[in-house]
Amino acid sequence: MKPYKELSFALFCVCICSCTKEEQILIEPSENIPCDYSVQFNFDGLYEHGNTEGFSIEEWRIEDTCMHVVIKAMGVDGTTWEPKLIDPLFVLDSDPPKHSLRLILENYEQEDIEIRKEFSFEIVPYADGTSTIEYTFENVQETFYYSY
């Protein structure tokens, strides 16, 4: 009789453990994943002097607090690319406030193949205290409004 009690207890523990694991799977992973990078302010002259050559922006979009940018450039695999989205700290006093953004890319890879790679940048920390900001994405000469 004792082996059956031990076996029952073991099955009970297995059931509890498997239920706990299943609950973890149901958690939405996208809710806790932040953007790849943050927008940077222009402290080192990167807005004016950063590399904007040797790559093209294939597409871009805003999702929640992230600006997603798909870049196409020549390289080996893109793992050493260093993208930066720069805010020049020059804000036009208007309603809504106007900011500019410029994407730069440091790419020291050999130009073996054409690569497409997506990066995302957090834009929320740059709120001006109003509910809407007008951004101009300089690389593509497009304007968008961001509300928070």
Coordinates of N, CA and C in Angstrom, one line a residue:
M1 N 0.8 -1.2 0.0 CA 0.0 0.0 0.0 C 0.9 1.3 0.0
K2 N 2.0 1.2 0.7 CA 2.9 2.4 0.8 C 3.4 2.8 -0.6
P3 N 3.8 1.8 -1.5 CA 4.3 2.2 -2.8 C 3.3 3.0 -3.6
Y4 N 2.0 2.6 -3.4 CA 1.0 3.4 -4.2 C 0.8 4.8 -3.7
K5 N 1.0 5.0 -2.4 CA 0.9 6.4 -1.8 C 2.1 7.2 -2.4
E6 N 3.3 6.6 -2.4 CA 4.5 7.3 -2.9 C 4.3 7.6 -4.4
L7 N 3.7 6.6 -5.2 CA 3.5 6.8 -6.6 C 2.4 7.9 -6.8
S8 N 1.4 7.9 -6.0 CA 0.3 8.9 -6.1 C 0.9 10.3 -5.8
F9 N 1.7 10.4 -4.8 CA 2.4 11.7 -4.4 C 3.3 12.2 -5.5
A10 N 4.0 11.3 -6.1 CA 4.9 11.6 -7.2 C 4.1 12.1 -8.4
L11 N 3.0 11.5 -8.8 CA 2.2 11.9 -9.9 C 1.5 13.3 -9.6
F12 N 1.1 13.5 -8.4 CA 0.6 14.7 -8.0 C 1.6 15.9 -8.2
C13 N 2.9 15.6 -7.8 CA 3.9 16.6 -7.9 C 4.2 16.9 -9.4
V14 N 4.2 15.9 -10.2 CA 4.4 16.0 -11.6 C 3.3 16.9 -12.2
C15 N 2.1 16.6 -11.8 CA 0.9 17.4 -12.4 C 1.1 18.9 -12.0
I16 N 1.4 19.2 -10.8 CA 1.6 20.5 -10.3 C 2.7 21.2 -11.1
C17 N 3.8 20.6 -11.2 CA 5.0 21.1 -11.9 C 4.6 21.4 -13.4
S18 N 3.9 20.5 -14.0 CA 3.6 20.7 -15.4 C 2.6 21.9 -15.6
C19 N 1.7 22.0 -14.6 CA 0.7 23.1 -14.7 C 1.5 24.5 -14.5
T20 N 2.4 24.5 -13.7 CA 3.2 25.8 -13.5 C 3.9 26.1 -14.8
K21 N 4.5 25.2 -15.4 CA 5.3 25.4 -16.7 C 4.3 25.9 -17.7
E22 N 3.1 25.4 -17.8 CA 2.2 25.8 -18.8 C 1.7 27.2 -18.6
E23 N 1.6 27.6 -17.4 CA 1.2 29.0 -17.1 C 2.3 30.0 -17.5
Q24 N 3.6 29.6 -17.4 CA 4.6 30.4 -17.9 C 4.6 30.6 -19.4
I25 N 4.2 29.6 -20.1 CA 4.2 29.7 -21.6 C 3.1 30.6 -22.0
L26 N 2.0 30.8 -21.3 CA 0.9 31.6 -21.6 C 1.2 33.1 -21.5
I27 N 2.3 33.5 -20.9 CA 2.7 34.9 -20.7 C 3.1 35.5 -22.1
E28 N 2.5 36.6 -22.4 CA 2.8 37.3 -23.7 C 4.3 37.8 -23.6
P29 N 5.2 37.3 -24.4 CA 6.5 37.7 -24.4 C 6.7 39.2 -24.9
S30 N 5.9 39.6 -25.8 CA 6.1 41.0 -26.4 C 5.8 42.1 -25.4
E31 N 5.1 41.8 -24.3 CA 4.8 42.8 -23.3 C 6.0 43.3 -22.5
N32 N 7.0 42.4 -22.4 CA 8.2 42.7 -21.6 C 9.5 42.9 -22.3
I33 N 9.4 42.9 -23.7 CA 10.6 43.1 -24.5 C 10.7 44.5 -24.8
P34 N 11.8 45.2 -24.3 CA 12.0 46.6 -24.7 C 12.6 46.8 -26.1
C35 N 12.8 48.0 -26.5 CA 13.4 48.3 -27.8 C 14.9 47.9 -27.7
D36 N 15.5 47.8 -28.9 CA 16.9 47.5 -28.9 C 17.8 48.6 -28.3
Y37 N 17.5 49.8 -28.7 CA 18.3 51.0 -28.3 C 17.4 52.2 -27.8
S38 N 18.0 53.2 -27.3 CA 17.3 54.4 -27.0 C 17.8 55.5 -28.0
V39 N 16.9 56.5 -28.2 CA 17.3 57.7 -29.0 C 18.4 58.4 -28.2
Q40 N 19.4 58.9 -28.8 CA 20.6 59.5 -28.2 C 20.5 61.0 -28.5
F41 N 20.9 61.8 -27.5 CA 21.0 63.3 -27.7 C 22.4 63.6 -28.4
N42 N 22.5 64.7 -29.0 CA 23.6 65.1 -29.9 C 24.8 65.7 -29.1
F43 N 25.3 65.0 -28.1 CA 26.4 65.5 -27.3 C 27.7 65.5 -28.0
D44 N 28.0 64.6 -28.9 CA 29.3 64.5 -29.6 C 29.3 64.9 -31.0
G45 N 28.3 65.7 -31.5 CA 28.2 66.1 -32.8 C 27.9 65.0 -33.8
L46 N 27.3 63.9 -33.3 CA 26.9 62.8 -34.2 C 25.8 63.2 -35.2
Y47 N 25.0 64.1 -34.8 CA 23.9 64.5 -35.7 C 24.4 65.1 -37.0
E48 N 25.4 66.0 -36.8 CA 26.0 66.6 -38.0 C 27.1 65.8 -38.7
H49 N 27.8 65.0 -37.9 CA 29.0 64.3 -38.5 C 29.0 62.8 -38.5
G50 N 27.9 62.2 -38.0 CA 27.7 60.7 -38.0 C 27.6 60.2 -39.5
N51 N 27.9 59.0 -39.7 CA 27.8 58.3 -41.0 C 26.4 58.1 -41.4
T52 N 26.0 58.8 -42.5 CA 24.6 58.5 -43.0 C 24.8 57.9 -44.4
E53 N 26.0 57.5 -44.8 CA 26.2 56.9 -46.2 C 26.4 55.4 -46.0
G54 N 26.3 54.7 -47.1 CA 26.6 53.3 -47.2 C 25.5 52.4 -46.7
F55 N 24.3 53.0 -46.4 CA 23.1 52.2 -46.1 C 21.9 52.9 -46.5
S56 N 20.8 52.1 -46.6 CA 19.5 52.7 -47.0 C 18.5 52.2 -46.0
I57 N 17.5 53.0 -45.8 CA 16.3 52.7 -45.0 C 15.3 52.1 -45.9
E58 N 15.0 50.8 -45.7 CA 14.0 50.1 -46.5 C 12.6 50.4 -46.0
E59 N 12.4 50.4 -44.7 CA 11.1 50.7 -44.2 C 11.2 51.2 -42.7
W60 N 10.2 51.8 -42.2 CA 10.2 52.2 -40.8 C 8.8 52.3 -40.3
R61 N 8.6 52.2 -39.0 CA 7.3 52.2 -38.5 C 7.4 52.5 -37.0
I62 N 6.3 53.0 -36.4 CA 6.2 53.2 -35.0 C 5.2 52.2 -34.4
E63 N 5.7 51.5 -33.4 CA 4.9 50.5 -32.6 C 5.0 50.8 -31.2
D64 N 4.0 51.1 -30.5 CA 4.0 51.4 -29.1 C 5.0 52.5 -28.8
T65 N 6.1 52.3 -28.1 CA 7.1 53.3 -27.8 C 8.4 53.1 -28.6
C66 N 8.3 52.2 -29.6 CA 9.5 51.9 -30.4 C 9.4 52.4 -31.8
M67 N 10.5 52.9 -32.3 CA 10.6 53.2 -33.8 C 11.4 52.1 -34.4
H68 N 10.8 51.3 -35.3 CA 11.5 50.2 -35.9 C 12.0 50.7 -37.3
V69 N 13.2 50.4 -37.6 CA 13.9 50.8 -38.8 C 14.5 49.6 -39.4
V70 N 14.2 49.3 -40.7 CA 14.9 48.2 -41.4 C 16.0 48.9 -42.3
I71 N 17.2 48.4 -42.1 CA 18.4 49.0 -42.8 C 18.9 47.9 -43.8
K72 N 19.3 48.4 -45.0 CA 19.9 47.6 -46.0 C 21.3 48.1 -46.2
A73 N 22.3 47.3 -46.1 CA 23.7 47.7 -46.3 C 24.5 46.5 -46.7
M74 N 25.7 46.7 -47.2 CA 26.7 45.6 -47.5 C 27.4 45.3 -46.2
G75 N 27.7 44.0 -46.1 CA 28.4 43.5 -44.9 C 28.6 42.0 -44.9
V76 N 29.1 41.5 -43.8 CA 29.3 40.0 -43.6 C 28.0 39.4 -43.1
D77 N 27.5 39.9 -41.9 CA 26.3 39.4 -41.3 C 25.6 40.4 -40.5
G78 N 26.1 41.6 -40.4 CA 25.4 42.7 -39.7 C 25.5 42.7 -38.2
T79 N 26.2 41.7 -37.6 CA 26.3 41.6 -36.1 C 27.1 42.7 -35.5
T80 N 28.0 43.3 -36.2 CA 28.8 44.4 -35.6 C 28.3 45.8 -36.0
W81 N 27.2 45.9 -36.7 CA 26.7 47.2 -37.0 C 26.3 47.9 -35.7
E82 N 26.5 49.2 -35.7 CA 26.2 50.1 -34.6 C 25.3 51.2 -35.0
P83 N 24.0 51.0 -35.0 CA 23.1 52.1 -35.4 C 22.8 53.0 -34.2
K84 N 22.6 54.3 -34.5 CA 22.3 55.2 -33.5 C 21.2 56.2 -34.1
L85 N 20.2 56.4 -33.3 CA 19.2 57.4 -33.7 C 19.4 58.6 -32.9
I86 N 19.7 59.8 -33.5 CA 20.2 60.9 -32.8 C 19.1 62.1 -32.9
D87 N 18.9 62.7 -31.7 CA 18.1 63.8 -31.6 C 19.0 65.0 -31.4
P88 N 19.0 66.0 -32.3 CA 20.0 67.1 -32.2 C 19.8 68.1 -31.0
L89 N 18.8 67.9 -30.2 CA 18.5 68.8 -29.1 C 18.1 70.2 -29.6
F90 N 17.7 70.3 -30.8 CA 17.1 71.5 -31.3 C 15.6 71.3 -31.4
V91 N 14.9 72.0 -30.6 CA 13.4 71.9 -30.6 C 12.8 73.2 -31.1
L92 N 12.0 73.1 -32.1 CA 11.2 74.3 -32.5 C 10.1 74.5 -31.6
D93 N 10.0 75.7 -31.1 CA 8.9 76.1 -30.1 C 7.6 76.3 -30.9
S94 N 6.9 75.2 -31.0 CA 5.6 75.3 -31.8 C 4.6 74.4 -31.1
D95 N 3.4 74.3 -31.6 CA 2.4 73.5 -31.1 C 1.9 72.5 -32.2
P96 N 2.3 71.3 -32.2 CA 3.1 70.6 -31.2 C 4.6 70.9 -31.3
P97 N 5.4 70.6 -30.3 CA 6.9 70.8 -30.4 C 7.4 70.0 -31.5
K98 N 8.5 70.5 -32.3 CA 9.0 69.8 -33.4 C 10.5 69.3 -33.1
H99 N 10.7 68.0 -33.3 CA 12.1 67.4 -33.1 C 12.5 66.8 -34.4
S100 N 13.8 66.7 -34.6 CA 14.3 66.0 -35.8 C 15.0 64.7 -35.3
L101 N 15.1 63.7 -36.1 CA 15.8 62.5 -35.8 C 16.6 62.1 -37.0
R102 N 17.9 61.6 -36.8 CA 18.7 61.2 -37.9 C 19.4 59.9 -37.5
L103 N 19.3 58.9 -38.4 CA 19.9 57.6 -38.1 C 21.3 57.6 -38.7
I104 N 22.2 57.1 -37.9 CA 23.6 56.9 -38.4 C 24.0 55.5 -38.2
L105 N 24.9 55.0 -38.9 CA 25.3 53.6 -38.8 C 26.8 53.5 -39.0
E106 N 27.5 52.9 -38.0 CA 28.9 52.5 -38.1 C 28.9 51.1 -38.5
N107 N 29.6 50.9 -39.7 CA 29.7 49.5 -40.3 C 31.1 49.3 -40.8
Y108 N 31.8 48.5 -40.1 CA 33.2 48.2 -40.4 C 33.4 46.8 -41.0
E109 N 32.3 46.2 -41.4 CA 32.4 44.9 -42.0 C 32.8 44.9 -43.5
Q110 N 33.4 43.9 -43.9 CA 33.7 43.7 -45.3 C 32.4 43.7 -46.1
E111 N 32.4 44.2 -47.3 CA 31.2 44.3 -48.1 C 31.0 43.0 -48.9
D112 N 30.7 41.9 -48.3 CA 30.5 40.6 -48.9 C 29.1 40.5 -49.6
I113 N 28.1 40.7 -48.8 CA 26.7 40.5 -49.3 C 25.8 41.7 -48.8
E114 N 24.7 41.8 -49.5 CA 23.7 42.8 -49.1 C 22.9 42.2 -47.9
I115 N 22.7 43.0 -46.9 CA 22.0 42.5 -45.7 C 20.9 43.4 -45.3
R116 N 19.8 42.9 -44.9 CA 18.7 43.7 -44.3 C 18.6 43.3 -42.8
K117 N 18.5 44.3 -42.0 CA 18.4 44.1 -40.6 C 17.5 45.1 -39.9
E118 N 16.7 44.7 -39.0 CA 15.8 45.6 -38.3 C 16.3 46.0 -36.9
F119 N 16.2 47.2 -36.5 CA 16.5 47.7 -35.2 C 15.4 48.5 -34.7
S120 N 15.3 48.6 -33.3 CA 14.2 49.4 -32.8 C 14.8 50.4 -31.7
F121 N 14.2 51.6 -31.6 CA 14.7 52.6 -30.8 C 13.5 53.2 -29.9
E122 N 13.8 53.3 -28.6 CA 12.8 53.8 -27.6 C 12.7 55.3 -27.8
I123 N 11.5 55.8 -28.0 CA 11.3 57.3 -28.2 C 10.6 57.9 -27.1
V124 N 10.0 57.2 -26.1 CA 9.3 57.8 -25.0 C 10.0 58.7 -24.1
P125 N 11.3 58.5 -23.7 CA 11.9 59.3 -22.8 C 12.2 60.7 -23.2
Y126 N 11.8 61.1 -24.5 CA 12.1 62.4 -25.0 C 10.8 63.2 -25.1
A127 N 9.9 62.9 -24.2 CA 8.6 63.6 -24.2 C 8.9 65.0 -23.6
D128 N 8.2 66.0 -24.2 CA 8.4 67.4 -23.8 C 7.4 67.9 -22.7
G129 N 6.6 67.0 -22.2 CA 5.6 67.4 -21.3 C 4.2 67.7 -21.9
T130 N 4.2 67.6 -23.2 CA 2.9 67.7 -23.9 C 2.5 66.4 -24.4
S131 N 1.3 66.2 -25.0 CA 0.9 64.9 -25.3 C 1.2 64.5 -26.7
T132 N 1.7 65.4 -27.6 CA 2.0 65.1 -29.0 C 3.3 65.8 -29.3
I133 N 4.2 65.1 -30.1 CA 5.4 65.7 -30.6 C 5.5 65.4 -32.1
E134 N 5.9 66.4 -32.9 CA 6.1 66.2 -34.3 C 7.5 65.9 -34.5
Y135 N 7.8 64.8 -35.1 CA 9.2 64.4 -35.4 C 9.4 64.4 -36.9
T136 N 10.6 64.8 -37.4 CA 11.0 64.7 -38.8 C 12.1 63.7 -38.8
F137 N 11.9 62.6 -39.5 CA 12.9 61.6 -39.7 C 13.8 62.0 -40.9
E138 N 14.9 62.6 -40.6 CA 15.7 63.3 -41.6 C 16.2 62.3 -42.7
N139 N 16.5 61.1 -42.4 CA 17.1 60.2 -43.4 C 16.1 60.0 -44.6
V140 N 14.8 60.0 -44.3 CA 13.8 59.7 -45.3 C 12.9 61.0 -45.6
Q141 N 13.2 62.1 -44.9 CA 12.5 63.3 -45.1 C 11.0 63.1 -44.9
E142 N 10.6 62.4 -43.9 CA 9.2 62.2 -43.6 C 8.9 62.7 -42.1
T143 N 7.7 63.1 -41.9 CA 7.3 63.6 -40.6 C 6.2 62.7 -40.1
F144 N 6.3 62.5 -38.8 CA 5.3 61.8 -38.1 C 5.0 62.4 -36.7
Y145 N 3.8 62.1 -36.2 CA 3.4 62.6 -34.9 C 3.4 61.5 -33.9
Y146 N 3.9 61.8 -32.8 CA 4.0 60.7 -31.7 C 3.2 61.3 -30.5
S147 N 2.2 60.5 -30.2 CA 1.3 60.9 -29.0 C 1.6 59.9 -27.9
Y148 N 1.6 60.4 -26.7 CA 1.8 59.5 -25.5 C 0.8 59.8 -24.4

